[in-house]
CSV table of C-alpha atoms in Angstrom, one decimal:
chain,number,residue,atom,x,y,z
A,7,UNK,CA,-131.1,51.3,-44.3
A,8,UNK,CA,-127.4,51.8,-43.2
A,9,UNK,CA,-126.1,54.5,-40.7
A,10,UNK,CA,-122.2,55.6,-40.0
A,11,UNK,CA,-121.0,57.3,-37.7
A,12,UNK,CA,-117.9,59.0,-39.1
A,13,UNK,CA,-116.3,60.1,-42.4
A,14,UNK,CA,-116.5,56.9,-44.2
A,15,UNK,CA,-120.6,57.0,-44.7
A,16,UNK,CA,-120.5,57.0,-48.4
A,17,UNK,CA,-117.3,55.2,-49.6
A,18,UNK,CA,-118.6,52.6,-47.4
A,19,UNK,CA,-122.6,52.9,-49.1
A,20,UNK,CA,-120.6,53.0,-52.5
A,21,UNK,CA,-118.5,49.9,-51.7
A,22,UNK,CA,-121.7,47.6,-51.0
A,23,UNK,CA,-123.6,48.9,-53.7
A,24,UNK,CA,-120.6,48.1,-56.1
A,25,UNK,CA,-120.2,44.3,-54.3
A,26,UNK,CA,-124.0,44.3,-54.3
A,27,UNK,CA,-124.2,44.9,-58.4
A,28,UNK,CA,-121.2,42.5,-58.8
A,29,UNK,CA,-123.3,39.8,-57.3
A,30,UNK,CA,-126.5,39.2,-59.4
A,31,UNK,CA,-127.2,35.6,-59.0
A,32,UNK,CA,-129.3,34.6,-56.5
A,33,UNK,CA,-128.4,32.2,-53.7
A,34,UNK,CA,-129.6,28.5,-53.3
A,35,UNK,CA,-131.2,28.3,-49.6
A,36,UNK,CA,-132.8,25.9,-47.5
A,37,UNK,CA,-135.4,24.2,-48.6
A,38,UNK,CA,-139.1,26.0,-48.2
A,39,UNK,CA,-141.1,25.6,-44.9
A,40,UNK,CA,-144.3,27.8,-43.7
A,41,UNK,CA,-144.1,30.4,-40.3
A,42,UNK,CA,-146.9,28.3,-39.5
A,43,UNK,CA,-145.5,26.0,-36.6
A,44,UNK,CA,-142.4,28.0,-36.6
A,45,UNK,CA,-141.4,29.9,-33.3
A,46,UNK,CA,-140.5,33.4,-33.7
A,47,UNK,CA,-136.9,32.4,-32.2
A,48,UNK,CA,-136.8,29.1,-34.9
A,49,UNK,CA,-137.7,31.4,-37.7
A,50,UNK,CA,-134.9,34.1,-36.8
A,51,UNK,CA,-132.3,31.7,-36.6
A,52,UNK,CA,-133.1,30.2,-40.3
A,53,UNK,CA,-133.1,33.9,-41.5
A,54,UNK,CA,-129.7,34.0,-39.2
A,55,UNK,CA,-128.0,30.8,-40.9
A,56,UNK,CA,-129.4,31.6,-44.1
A,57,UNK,CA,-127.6,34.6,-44.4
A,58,UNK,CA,-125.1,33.4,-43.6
A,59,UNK,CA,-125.2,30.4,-46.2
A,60,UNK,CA,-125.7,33.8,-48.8
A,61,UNK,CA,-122.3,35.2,-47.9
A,62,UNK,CA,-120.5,31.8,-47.9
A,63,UNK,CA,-121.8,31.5,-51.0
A,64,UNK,CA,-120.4,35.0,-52.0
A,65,UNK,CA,-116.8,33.7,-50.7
A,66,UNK,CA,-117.5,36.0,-47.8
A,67,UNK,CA,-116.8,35.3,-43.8
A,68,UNK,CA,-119.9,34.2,-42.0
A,69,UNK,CA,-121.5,36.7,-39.9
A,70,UNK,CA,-121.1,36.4,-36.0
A,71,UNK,CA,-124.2,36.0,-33.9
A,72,UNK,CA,-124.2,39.5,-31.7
A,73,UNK,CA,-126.3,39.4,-28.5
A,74,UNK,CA,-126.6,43.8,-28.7
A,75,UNK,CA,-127.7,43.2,-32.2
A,76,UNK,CA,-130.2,40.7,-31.7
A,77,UNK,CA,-131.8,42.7,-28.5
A,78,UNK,CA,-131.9,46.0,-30.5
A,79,UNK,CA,-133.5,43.9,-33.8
A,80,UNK,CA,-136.3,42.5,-31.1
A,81,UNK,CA,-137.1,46.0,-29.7
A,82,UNK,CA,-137.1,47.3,-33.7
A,83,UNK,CA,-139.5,44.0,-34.9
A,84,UNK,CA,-141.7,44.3,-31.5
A,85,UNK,CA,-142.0,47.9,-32.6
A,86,UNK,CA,-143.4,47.0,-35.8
A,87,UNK,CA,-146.0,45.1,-35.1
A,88,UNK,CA,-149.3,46.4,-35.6
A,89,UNK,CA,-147.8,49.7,-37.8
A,90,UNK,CA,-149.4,49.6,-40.9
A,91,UNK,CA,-146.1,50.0,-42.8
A,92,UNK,CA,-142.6,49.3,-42.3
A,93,UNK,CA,-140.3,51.8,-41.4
A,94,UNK,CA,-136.9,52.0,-40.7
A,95,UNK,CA,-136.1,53.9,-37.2
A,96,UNK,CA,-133.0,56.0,-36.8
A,97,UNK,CA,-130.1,53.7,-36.1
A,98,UNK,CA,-127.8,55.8,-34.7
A,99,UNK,CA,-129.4,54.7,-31.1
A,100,UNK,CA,-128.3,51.0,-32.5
A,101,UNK,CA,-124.8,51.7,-32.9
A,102,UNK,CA,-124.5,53.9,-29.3
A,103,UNK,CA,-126.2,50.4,-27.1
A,104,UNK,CA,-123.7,48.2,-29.4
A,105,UNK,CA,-120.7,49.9,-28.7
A,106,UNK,CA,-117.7,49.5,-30.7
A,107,UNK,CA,-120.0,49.1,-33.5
A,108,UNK,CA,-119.4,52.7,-35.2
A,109,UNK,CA,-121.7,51.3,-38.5
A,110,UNK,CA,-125.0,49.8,-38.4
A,111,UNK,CA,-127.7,48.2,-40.9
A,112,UNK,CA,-131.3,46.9,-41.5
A,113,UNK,CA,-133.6,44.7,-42.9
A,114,UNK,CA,-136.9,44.3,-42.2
A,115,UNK,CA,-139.7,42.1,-43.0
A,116,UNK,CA,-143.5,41.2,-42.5
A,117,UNK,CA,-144.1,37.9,-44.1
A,118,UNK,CA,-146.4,35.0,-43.7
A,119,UNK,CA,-144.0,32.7,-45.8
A,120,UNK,CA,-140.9,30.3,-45.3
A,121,UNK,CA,-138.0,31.9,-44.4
A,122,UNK,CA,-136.3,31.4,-47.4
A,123,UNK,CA,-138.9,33.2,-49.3
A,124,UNK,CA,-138.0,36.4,-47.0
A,125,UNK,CA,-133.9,35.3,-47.7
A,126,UNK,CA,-134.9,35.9,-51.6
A,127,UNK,CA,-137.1,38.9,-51.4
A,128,UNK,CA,-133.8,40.3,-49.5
A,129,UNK,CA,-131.6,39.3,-52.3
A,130,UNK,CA,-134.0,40.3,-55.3
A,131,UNK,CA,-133.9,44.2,-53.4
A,132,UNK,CA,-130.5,45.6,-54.0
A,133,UNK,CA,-130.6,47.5,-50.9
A,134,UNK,CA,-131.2,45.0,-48.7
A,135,UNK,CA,-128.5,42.4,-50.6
A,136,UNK,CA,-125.9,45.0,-50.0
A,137,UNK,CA,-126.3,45.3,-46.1
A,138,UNK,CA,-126.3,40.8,-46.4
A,139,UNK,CA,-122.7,41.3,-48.2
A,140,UNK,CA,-120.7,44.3,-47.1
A,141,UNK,CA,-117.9,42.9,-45.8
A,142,UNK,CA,-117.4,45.6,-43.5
A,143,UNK,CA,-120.3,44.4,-41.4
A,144,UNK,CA,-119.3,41.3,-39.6
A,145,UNK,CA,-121.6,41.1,-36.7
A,146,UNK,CA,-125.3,40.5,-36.9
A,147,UNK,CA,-128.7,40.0,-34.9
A,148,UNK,CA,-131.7,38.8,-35.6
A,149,UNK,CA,-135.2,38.5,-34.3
A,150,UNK,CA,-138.8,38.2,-35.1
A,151,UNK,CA,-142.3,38.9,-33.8
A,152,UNK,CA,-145.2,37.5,-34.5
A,153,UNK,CA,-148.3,39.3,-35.8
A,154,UNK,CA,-152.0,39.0,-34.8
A,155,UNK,CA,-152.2,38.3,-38.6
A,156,UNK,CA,-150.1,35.1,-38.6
A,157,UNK,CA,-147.3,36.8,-39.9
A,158,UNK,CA,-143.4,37.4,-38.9
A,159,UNK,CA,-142.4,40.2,-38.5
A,160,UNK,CA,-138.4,40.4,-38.6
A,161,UNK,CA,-135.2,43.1,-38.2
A,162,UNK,CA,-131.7,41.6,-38.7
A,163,UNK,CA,-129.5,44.6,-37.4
A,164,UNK,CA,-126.0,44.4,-39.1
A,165,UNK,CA,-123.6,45.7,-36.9
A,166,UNK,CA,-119.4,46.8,-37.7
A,167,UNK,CA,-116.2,49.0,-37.1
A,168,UNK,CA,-115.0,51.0,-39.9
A,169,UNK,CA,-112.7,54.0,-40.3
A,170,UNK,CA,-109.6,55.0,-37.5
A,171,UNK,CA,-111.8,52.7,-35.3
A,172,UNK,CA,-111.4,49.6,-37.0
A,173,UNK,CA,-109.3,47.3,-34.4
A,174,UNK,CA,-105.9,46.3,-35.7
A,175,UNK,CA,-105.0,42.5,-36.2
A,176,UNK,CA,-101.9,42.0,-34.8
């Protein structure tokens, strides 16, 4: 799920679509390991560097780790847990706590498997691989919770600047 605020909503949906469809090979990540023994913190952080080993990988700049995201993805996985089915919530309130972010994305998971599994399960859903390679999201949090059931339950909140908002390299 991807929310902008401004103008730019769909050029910018069209634009990771398009580099989305461009990009049909899956990535190589880490090598498999269970949830089992994994903190919710430990397992984040693999989803975090795997990601981030999927742009490299797509000759795109690593995300940077953003302390806003990460809080709002806790609050949206703690959230989760429990619900019966996962649901994206409105993240407009995501890109008002993470100000200058004006552009903000999702992906959620509930899995009792390595993280890696969840890394390909993102990049086999085209939705999901276009938030992991729009290059106009460049910061990114992400945290888990565990479930009664043994499982991880995970939001990685994309966060960027786009449109007359954009900061200016100088």
């Amino acid at each position: 799920m991807r929310s902008v605020a401004g103008s730019r909503a769909a050029a910018a949906a069209s634009a990771g679509l398009l580099l989305a469809a461009a990009a049909c090979t899956p990535p190589s990540v880490a090598p498999a390991d269970t949830p089992r023994g994994l903190t919710a913190g430990d397992y984040a952080q693999a989803l975090f560097d795997g990601t981030n080993a999927v742009r490299a990988e797509q000759d795109l700049p690593p995300f940077e780790e953003d302390e806003c995201a990460r809080a709002q993805a806790l609050d949206r996985a703690e959230a989760l847990v429990g619900a019966a089915e996962l649901e994206h919530a409105p993240l407009e309130p995501v890109v008002e706590a993470c100000d200058p972010a004006n552009v903000a994305a999702e992906n959620l998971s509930r899995s009792a498997t390595a993280p890696a599994d969840v890394l390909e399960a993102w990049w086999e859903s085209p939705g999901h691989r276009s938030n992991i390679v729009d290059p106009e999201l460049g910061q990114l949090g992400v945290a888990c919770a565990p479930t009664d059931e043994g499982e991880m339950l995970c939001s990685q909140i994309f966060l960027g600047v786009v449109g007359d908002e954009a900061p200016t390299q100088g």
